[in-house]
Amino acid sequence: MRLSVLDLVPVRTDQTTADALAATVRLAQTADRLGFTRFWVAEHHNMPSVGATSPPVLLAYLAAQTTQLRLGSGGVMLPNHAPLAVAEQFALLEAAAPGRIDLGIGRAPGSDPVTSVMLRGAAGRDDRDIENFPEYLDHVRAMMSARGVPVQLRDGDYLLKATPAAASEPRLWLLGSSLYSARLAAAKGLPYVFAHHFSGKGTEEALATYRSTFVPGPLCPEPTTFLTVNAAVAETREEAAALMLPNLQMMARLRTGQPLGPLDLVEDAQGAQLSPAEQHIVEAGLHRAVLGAPAQAAEQVRALADRFDVDEVMINPVASARRGTDPAVAPGRERTLELLAKELF
């Protein structure tokens, strides 16, 4: 089984952004050393607990400090950006680290409505960019290729290319958590990743729809998919649950409209008072995550792969830390990867 990593560059209450980035570098190097397949970073904006705001910048930083991992975006939220800018950024990454770059693209804004307007408003962009998502996806794919894409002008075609002389292209993936994304990936013959870590709902239907309606394309001759899952693994289930609790409480606050802050340390999360609605979200998150001691957690990963018929699972290691931990490291997240690798590789 192949294992990969999704990272949001979580920022704890004891960390600066620089600390969180240092911890992410260590996590990527751990994944590289252990033989994980790929390491993807997310795009989120204006969130106190998430440092991953610019995937291409972060990927360039990680490419210089790893050797084997495929590095990618999980994902670039295309409505926030001009397609040419995305194509240029990832074509340049592929030129710098050939054969190691994945471009995962999503349709969601990755933020709240106010931040979304600020991201897109200065360039005159609006919700039509969401409606035009399928067309923009085609543009990115074509502009990253060696052939480029012709733009029709009054006096003839103008050839637009993301890079002067592409020798290879990033691997393009479509990300989603709905039937819309599953159908679009299938229609365009693209590999597809389902965001199972969001809620764990609709995964079977989306993957079945993708496989049953898939149209082979030049980039992907047959259905290719995997899913993401939150994970915390420690020597005991009790410790793994304690390390995961801050992340689950943060998600509960997000989904119930509460003010957000950096990710709590374990001791602060254990002392938090939750509403019944928040407690329900926490308990549901514990139930659907990969959580426990090494053998137990590994069996959960195998069960996920069997249930959804995938040969790769992407782990989002969400463990926080205890008070007194060096701010520049994330030992619970690193240990999650180490313990799973020992059981599954």
Short mmCIF file of C-alpha atoms in Angstrom, two decimals:
data_model
loop_
_atom_site.label_atom_id
_atom_site.label_comp_id
_atom_site.label_asym_id
_atom_site.label_seq_id
_atom_site.Cartn_x
_atom_site.Cartn_y
_atom_site.Cartn_z
CA MET A 1 0.00 0.00 0.00
CA ARG A 2 1.15 3.53 -0.78
CA LEU A 3 0.89 6.18 1.91
CA SER A 4 1.07 9.91 1.36
CA VAL A 5 0.81 13.02 3.52
CA LEU A 6 -1.45 16.08 3.51
CA ASP A 7 -0.22 19.07 5.52
CA LEU A 8 -1.97 22.33 6.40
CA VAL A 9 1.04 23.75 8.29
CA PRO A 10 -0.91 23.87 11.56
CA VAL A 11 0.02 26.74 13.87
CA ARG A 12 -0.21 25.95 17.60
CA THR A 13 -0.65 28.50 20.38
CA ASP A 14 3.03 28.12 21.26
CA GLN A 15 4.25 28.70 17.69
CA THR A 16 5.08 31.54 15.38
CA THR A 17 4.58 31.06 11.65
CA ALA A 18 8.32 30.45 11.36
CA ASP A 19 8.06 27.69 13.98
CA ALA A 20 5.17 26.06 12.13
CA LEU A 21 7.12 26.13 8.86
CA ALA A 22 10.15 24.57 10.56
CA ALA A 23 7.92 21.79 11.87
CA THR A 24 6.48 21.20 8.40
CA VAL A 25 9.98 20.90 6.91
CA ARG A 26 10.84 18.25 9.52
CA LEU A 27 7.57 16.45 8.76
CA ALA A 28 8.29 16.43 5.02
CA GLN A 29 11.83 15.18 5.62
CA THR A 30 10.44 12.42 7.85
CA ALA A 31 8.02 11.38 5.09
CA ASP A 32 10.87 11.50 2.56
CA ARG A 33 13.10 9.30 4.72
CA LEU A 34 10.36 6.76 5.44
CA GLY A 35 9.31 6.24 1.81
CA PHE A 36 5.94 8.01 1.65
CA THR A 37 4.78 8.58 -1.93
CA ARG A 38 3.79 12.24 -1.93
CA PHE A 39 3.53 15.27 0.36
CA TRP A 40 0.79 17.77 -0.44
CA VAL A 41 0.10 21.16 1.14
CA ALA A 42 -3.26 22.89 1.30
CA GLU A 43 -4.44 26.39 0.46
CA HIS A 44 -6.36 28.18 3.22
CA HIS A 45 -6.57 31.88 3.96
CA ASN A 46 -6.98 34.09 7.04
CA MET A 47 -7.17 31.19 9.49
CA PRO A 48 -5.18 31.54 12.74
CA SER A 49 -4.47 27.80 12.91
CA VAL A 50 -3.37 27.25 9.29
CA GLY A 51 -0.08 28.50 7.84
CA ALA A 52 -0.53 27.00 4.35
CA THR A 53 -1.64 30.04 2.37
CA SER A 54 0.46 29.70 -0.81
CA PRO A 55 1.11 26.15 -2.03
CA PRO A 56 3.64 27.00 -4.79
CA VAL A 57 5.80 29.07 -2.43
CA LEU A 58 5.75 26.34 0.19
CA LEU A 59 6.44 23.60 -2.35
CA ALA A 60 9.52 25.37 -3.65
CA TYR A 61 10.77 25.61 -0.07
CA LEU A 62 10.15 21.89 0.53
CA ALA A 63 11.60 20.77 -2.81
CA ALA A 64 14.96 22.24 -1.81
CA GLN A 65 14.96 20.20 1.41
CA THR A 66 13.70 16.78 0.25
CA THR A 67 14.94 14.34 -2.37
CA GLN A 68 12.37 11.69 -3.34
CA LEU A 69 8.85 12.75 -2.38
CA ARG A 70 6.37 13.89 -4.96
CA LEU A 71 5.35 17.37 -3.82
CA GLY A 72 1.99 18.87 -4.60
CA SER A 73 -0.95 21.07 -3.79
CA GLY A 74 -3.91 19.70 -1.96
CA GLY A 75 -4.96 21.88 -3.50
CA VAL A 76 -4.72 25.17 -5.35
CA MET A 77 -8.18 26.78 -5.18
CA LEU A 78 -8.40 27.81 -8.82
CA PRO A 79 -11.21 30.41 -8.55
CA ASN A 80 -8.83 32.49 -6.38
CA HIS A 81 -6.20 32.73 -9.11
CA ALA A 82 -5.64 33.51 -12.77
CA PRO A 83 -5.15 30.19 -14.61
CA LEU A 84 -1.97 31.46 -16.30
CA ALA A 85 -0.41 32.32 -12.92
CA VAL A 86 -1.11 28.82 -11.61
CA ALA A 87 0.22 27.22 -14.78
CA GLU A 88 3.41 29.30 -14.64
CA GLN A 89 4.05 28.56 -10.98
CA PHE A 90 3.72 24.80 -11.35
CA ALA A 91 5.53 24.59 -14.67
CA LEU A 92 8.43 26.35 -12.97
CA LEU A 93 8.30 23.96 -10.01
CA GLU A 94 8.33 21.00 -12.41
CA ALA A 95 11.37 22.45 -14.21
CA ALA A 96 13.17 22.80 -10.88
CA ALA A 97 12.15 19.38 -9.54
CA PRO A 98 11.31 17.28 -12.64
CA GLY A 99 9.08 14.30 -12.05
CA ARG A 100 8.27 15.33 -8.49
CA ILE A 101 5.43 17.86 -8.83
CA ASP A 102 1.68 17.28 -8.51
CA LEU A 103 -0.86 20.03 -9.18
CA GLY A 104 -4.01 19.26 -7.23
CA ILE A 105 -6.78 21.72 -8.08
CA GLY A 106 -9.99 22.46 -6.20
CA ARG A 107 -13.04 24.66 -6.75
CA ALA A 108 -13.73 25.82 -3.18
CA PRO A 109 -12.47 29.25 -1.99
CA GLY A 110 -10.48 27.89 0.96
CA SER A 111 -11.66 30.71 3.18
CA ASP A 112 -14.57 32.82 4.38
CA PRO A 113 -16.59 35.04 2.00
CA VAL A 114 -14.88 38.29 3.02
CA THR A 115 -11.39 36.91 2.44
CA SER A 116 -12.52 35.39 -0.86
CA VAL A 117 -13.66 38.80 -2.09
CA MET A 118 -10.34 40.34 -1.10
CA LEU A 119 -8.42 37.59 -2.88
CA ARG A 120 -10.32 37.96 -6.12
CA GLY A 121 -11.77 41.46 -6.02
CA ALA A 122 -8.62 43.43 -6.79
CA ALA A 123 -8.31 41.63 -10.11
CA GLY A 124 -11.96 42.12 -10.99
CA ARG A 125 -12.78 38.47 -10.34
CA ASP A 126 -16.12 37.28 -8.99
CA ASP A 127 -18.32 34.18 -8.70
CA ARG A 128 -18.24 33.73 -12.47
CA ASP A 129 -14.78 32.31 -11.87
CA ILE A 130 -16.42 29.44 -10.01
CA GLU A 131 -18.86 28.91 -12.90
CA ASN A 132 -15.94 28.92 -15.36
CA PHE A 133 -13.96 26.39 -13.32
CA PRO A 134 -14.10 23.57 -15.94
CA GLU A 135 -12.82 25.92 -18.65
CA TYR A 136 -10.06 27.29 -16.41
CA LEU A 137 -9.01 23.72 -15.63
CA ASP A 138 -8.54 23.07 -19.35
CA HIS A 139 -6.55 26.27 -19.71
CA VAL A 140 -4.14 25.35 -16.93
CA ARG A 141 -3.57 21.90 -18.39
CA ALA A 142 -2.93 23.23 -21.88
CA MET A 143 -0.66 26.08 -20.83
CA MET A 144 1.60 23.78 -18.79
CA SER A 145 2.20 21.57 -21.81
CA ALA A 146 4.97 22.04 -24.34
CA ARG A 147 2.42 22.94 -27.02
CA GLY A 148 0.74 25.76 -25.08
CA VAL A 149 -2.71 27.10 -25.91
CA PRO A 150 -3.69 29.41 -28.78
CA VAL A 151 -5.63 32.57 -27.88
CA GLN A 152 -7.83 33.84 -30.68
CA LEU A 153 -7.29 37.51 -31.51
CA ARG A 154 -8.67 39.61 -34.34
CA ASP A 155 -5.47 39.39 -36.33
CA GLY A 156 -4.81 35.69 -35.66
CA ASP A 157 -3.86 33.29 -32.88
CA TYR A 158 -1.50 34.21 -30.05
CA LEU A 159 0.32 31.26 -28.47
CA LEU A 160 0.28 31.30 -24.69
CA LYS A 161 2.68 29.03 -22.76
CA ALA A 162 3.43 28.75 -19.05
CA THR A 163 7.09 28.04 -19.66
CA PRO A 164 9.33 28.50 -22.73
CA ALA A 165 10.53 24.92 -23.11
CA ALA A 166 8.69 22.35 -21.02
CA ALA A 167 10.46 18.98 -20.91
CA SER A 168 7.91 17.47 -18.51
CA GLU A 169 4.59 18.45 -16.95
CA PRO A 170 3.26 18.38 -13.40
CA ARG A 171 0.76 15.59 -12.73
CA LEU A 172 -2.69 17.19 -12.66
CA TRP A 173 -5.27 15.98 -10.11
CA LEU A 174 -8.80 17.17 -9.43
CA LEU A 175 -9.77 17.43 -5.77
CA GLY A 176 -13.26 17.43 -4.35
CA SER A 177 -15.80 16.36 -1.77
CA SER A 178 -18.94 16.21 -3.92
CA LEU A 179 -20.52 14.49 -6.89
CA TYR A 180 -19.82 17.59 -9.00
CA SER A 181 -16.07 17.11 -8.69
CA ALA A 182 -16.35 13.35 -9.24
CA ARG A 183 -18.31 13.82 -12.47
CA LEU A 184 -15.99 16.56 -13.72
CA ALA A 185 -12.84 14.51 -13.07
CA ALA A 186 -14.40 11.54 -14.87
CA ALA A 187 -15.52 13.62 -17.86
CA LYS A 188 -12.09 15.19 -18.29
CA GLY A 189 -10.17 11.95 -17.78
CA LEU A 190 -8.30 13.21 -14.72
CA PRO A 191 -7.14 11.42 -11.58
CA TYR A 192 -9.37 12.29 -8.63
CA VAL A 193 -8.85 12.71 -4.89
CA PHE A 194 -11.79 12.69 -2.48
CA ALA A 195 -11.48 14.80 0.66
CA HIS A 196 -12.68 12.10 3.05
CA HIS A 197 -11.06 13.95 5.97
CA PHE A 198 -13.63 16.79 5.69
CA SER A 199 -16.65 14.86 6.91
CA GLY A 200 -16.40 11.25 5.80
CA LYS A 201 -19.77 11.55 4.02
CA GLY A 202 -20.47 10.78 0.39
CA THR A 203 -17.16 9.07 -0.26
CA GLU A 204 -18.54 5.80 -1.63
CA GLU A 205 -21.04 7.50 -3.93
CA ALA A 206 -18.49 9.99 -5.28
CA LEU A 207 -15.85 7.35 -6.02
CA ALA A 208 -18.43 5.02 -7.59
CA THR A 209 -19.68 7.85 -9.79
CA TYR A 210 -16.13 8.73 -10.83
CA ARG A 211 -15.29 5.15 -11.78
CA SER A 212 -18.56 4.39 -13.59
CA THR A 213 -18.54 7.56 -15.72
CA PHE A 214 -14.78 7.83 -16.36
CA VAL A 215 -13.70 8.78 -19.88
CA PRO A 216 -10.07 7.77 -20.57
CA GLY A 217 -7.80 10.65 -21.47
CA PRO A 218 -4.17 11.21 -22.45
CA LEU A 219 -3.20 12.04 -18.87
CA CYS A 220 -5.06 9.16 -17.27
CA PRO A 221 -6.08 6.06 -19.25
CA GLU A 222 -8.04 4.51 -16.39
CA PRO A 223 -9.72 5.70 -13.16
CA THR A 224 -7.08 6.72 -10.62
CA THR A 225 -8.06 7.86 -7.17
CA PHE A 226 -7.22 7.97 -3.49
CA LEU A 227 -8.68 9.60 -0.42
CA THR A 228 -7.56 11.67 2.56
CA VAL A 229 -8.07 10.91 6.25
CA ASN A 230 -7.18 12.59 9.54
CA ALA A 231 -4.80 10.56 11.68
CA ALA A 232 -3.06 10.50 15.04
CA VAL A 233 -1.03 7.46 16.09
CA ALA A 234 0.81 7.00 19.36
CA GLU A 235 1.96 4.19 21.61
CA THR A 236 -1.54 4.03 23.15
CA ARG A 237 -5.00 4.94 21.88
CA GLU A 238 -5.49 7.25 24.84
CA GLU A 239 -2.42 9.32 23.93
CA ALA A 240 -3.40 9.41 20.25
CA ALA A 241 -6.88 10.68 21.17
CA ALA A 242 -5.40 13.34 23.45
CA LEU A 243 -3.11 14.56 20.66
CA MET A 244 -6.01 14.72 18.19
CA LEU A 245 -8.39 16.54 20.55
CA PRO A 246 -7.16 20.12 19.79
CA ASN A 247 -7.76 19.66 16.06
CA LEU A 248 -11.23 18.23 16.60
CA GLN A 249 -12.17 21.06 18.93
CA MET A 250 -10.94 23.59 16.37
CA MET A 251 -13.15 21.95 13.72
CA ALA A 252 -16.09 22.00 16.13
CA ARG A 253 -15.64 25.74 16.68
CA LEU A 254 -15.41 26.30 12.93
CA ARG A 255 -18.58 24.36 12.17
CA THR A 256 -20.60 26.00 14.94
CA GLY A 257 -19.54 29.53 14.01
CA GLN A 258 -17.33 30.17 17.03
CA PRO A 259 -14.26 32.46 17.00
CA LEU A 260 -11.12 30.68 15.83
CA GLY A 261 -7.60 30.87 17.16
CA PRO A 262 -4.34 28.93 16.85
CA LEU A 263 -4.39 25.20 17.54
CA ASP A 264 -4.54 24.51 21.27
CA LEU A 265 -1.98 22.49 23.16
CA VAL A 266 -3.22 19.16 24.54
CA GLU A 267 -3.55 20.36 28.14
CA ASP A 268 -5.67 23.35 27.14
CA ALA A 269 -7.95 21.22 24.98
CA GLN A 270 -8.48 18.73 27.80
CA GLY A 271 -9.71 21.56 30.02
CA ALA A 272 -12.05 23.11 27.46
CA GLN A 273 -15.80 23.28 28.05
CA LEU A 274 -17.78 22.25 24.97
CA SER A 275 -21.41 22.71 24.02
CA PRO A 276 -23.42 19.58 23.16
CA ALA A 277 -23.16 20.44 19.46
CA GLU A 278 -19.40 20.84 19.68
CA GLN A 279 -19.01 17.62 21.64
CA HIS A 280 -21.01 15.75 18.98
CA ILE A 281 -18.64 17.01 16.26
CA VAL A 282 -15.62 15.96 18.30
CA GLU A 283 -16.99 12.47 18.87
CA ALA A 284 -17.86 12.05 15.20
CA GLY A 285 -14.33 13.11 14.26
CA LEU A 286 -12.81 10.55 16.61
CA HIS A 287 -14.98 7.85 15.08
CA ARG A 288 -14.03 8.43 11.44
CA ALA A 289 -10.30 9.19 11.89
CA VAL A 290 -7.36 6.82 11.84
CA LEU A 291 -6.67 6.79 15.55
CA GLY A 292 -4.91 4.57 18.03
CA ALA A 293 -1.87 2.46 18.75
CA PRO A 294 0.24 1.41 15.74
CA ALA A 295 -1.31 -1.98 14.92
CA GLN A 296 -4.83 -0.67 15.48
CA ALA A 297 -4.26 2.41 13.31
CA ALA A 298 -2.64 0.39 10.53
CA GLU A 299 -5.64 -1.92 10.41
CA GLN A 300 -7.91 1.12 10.09
CA VAL A 301 -5.88 2.33 7.09
CA ARG A 302 -6.10 -1.10 5.46
CA ALA A 303 -9.86 -1.19 6.11
CA LEU A 304 -10.29 2.23 4.47
CA ALA A 305 -8.30 1.15 1.43
CA ASP A 306 -10.35 -2.06 1.10
CA ARG A 307 -13.71 -0.37 1.67
CA PHE A 308 -13.12 2.32 -0.95
CA ASP A 309 -10.96 0.19 -3.28
CA VAL A 310 -7.93 2.50 -3.35
CA ASP A 311 -4.28 1.53 -3.30
CA GLU A 312 -3.11 4.80 -1.79
CA VAL A 313 -4.24 6.66 1.33
CA MET A 314 -3.22 10.23 2.15
CA ILE A 315 -2.71 10.82 5.87
CA ASN A 316 -3.41 14.24 7.39
CA PRO A 317 -1.43 14.00 10.68
CA VAL A 318 -3.40 16.27 13.01
CA ALA A 319 -1.67 15.60 16.34
CA SER A 320 -1.01 18.70 18.42
CA ALA A 321 1.64 18.85 21.16
CA ARG A 322 1.94 19.02 24.92
CA ARG A 323 3.12 22.03 26.87
CA GLY A 324 6.91 22.34 26.92
CA THR A 325 7.42 20.94 23.40
CA ASP A 326 10.01 22.72 21.26
CA PRO A 327 7.88 25.11 19.14
CA ALA A 328 9.87 24.31 16.00
CA VAL A 329 8.92 20.62 16.02
CA ALA A 330 5.73 18.56 15.87
CA PRO A 331 6.68 15.24 17.48
CA GLY A 332 3.15 13.85 17.46
CA ARG A 333 2.79 14.40 13.74
CA GLU A 334 6.21 12.92 12.97
CA ARG A 335 5.52 9.96 15.23
CA THR A 336 2.22 9.30 13.44
CA LEU A 337 4.11 8.84 10.17
CA GLU A 338 6.86 6.75 11.76
CA LEU A 339 4.48 4.33 13.48
CA LEU A 340 2.26 3.87 10.41
CA ALA A 341 5.28 3.33 8.15
CA LYS A 342 6.64 0.65 10.48
CA GLU A 343 3.36 -1.25 10.29
CA LEU A 344 2.48 -0.76 6.61
CA PHE A 345 5.77 -0.61 4.67
#
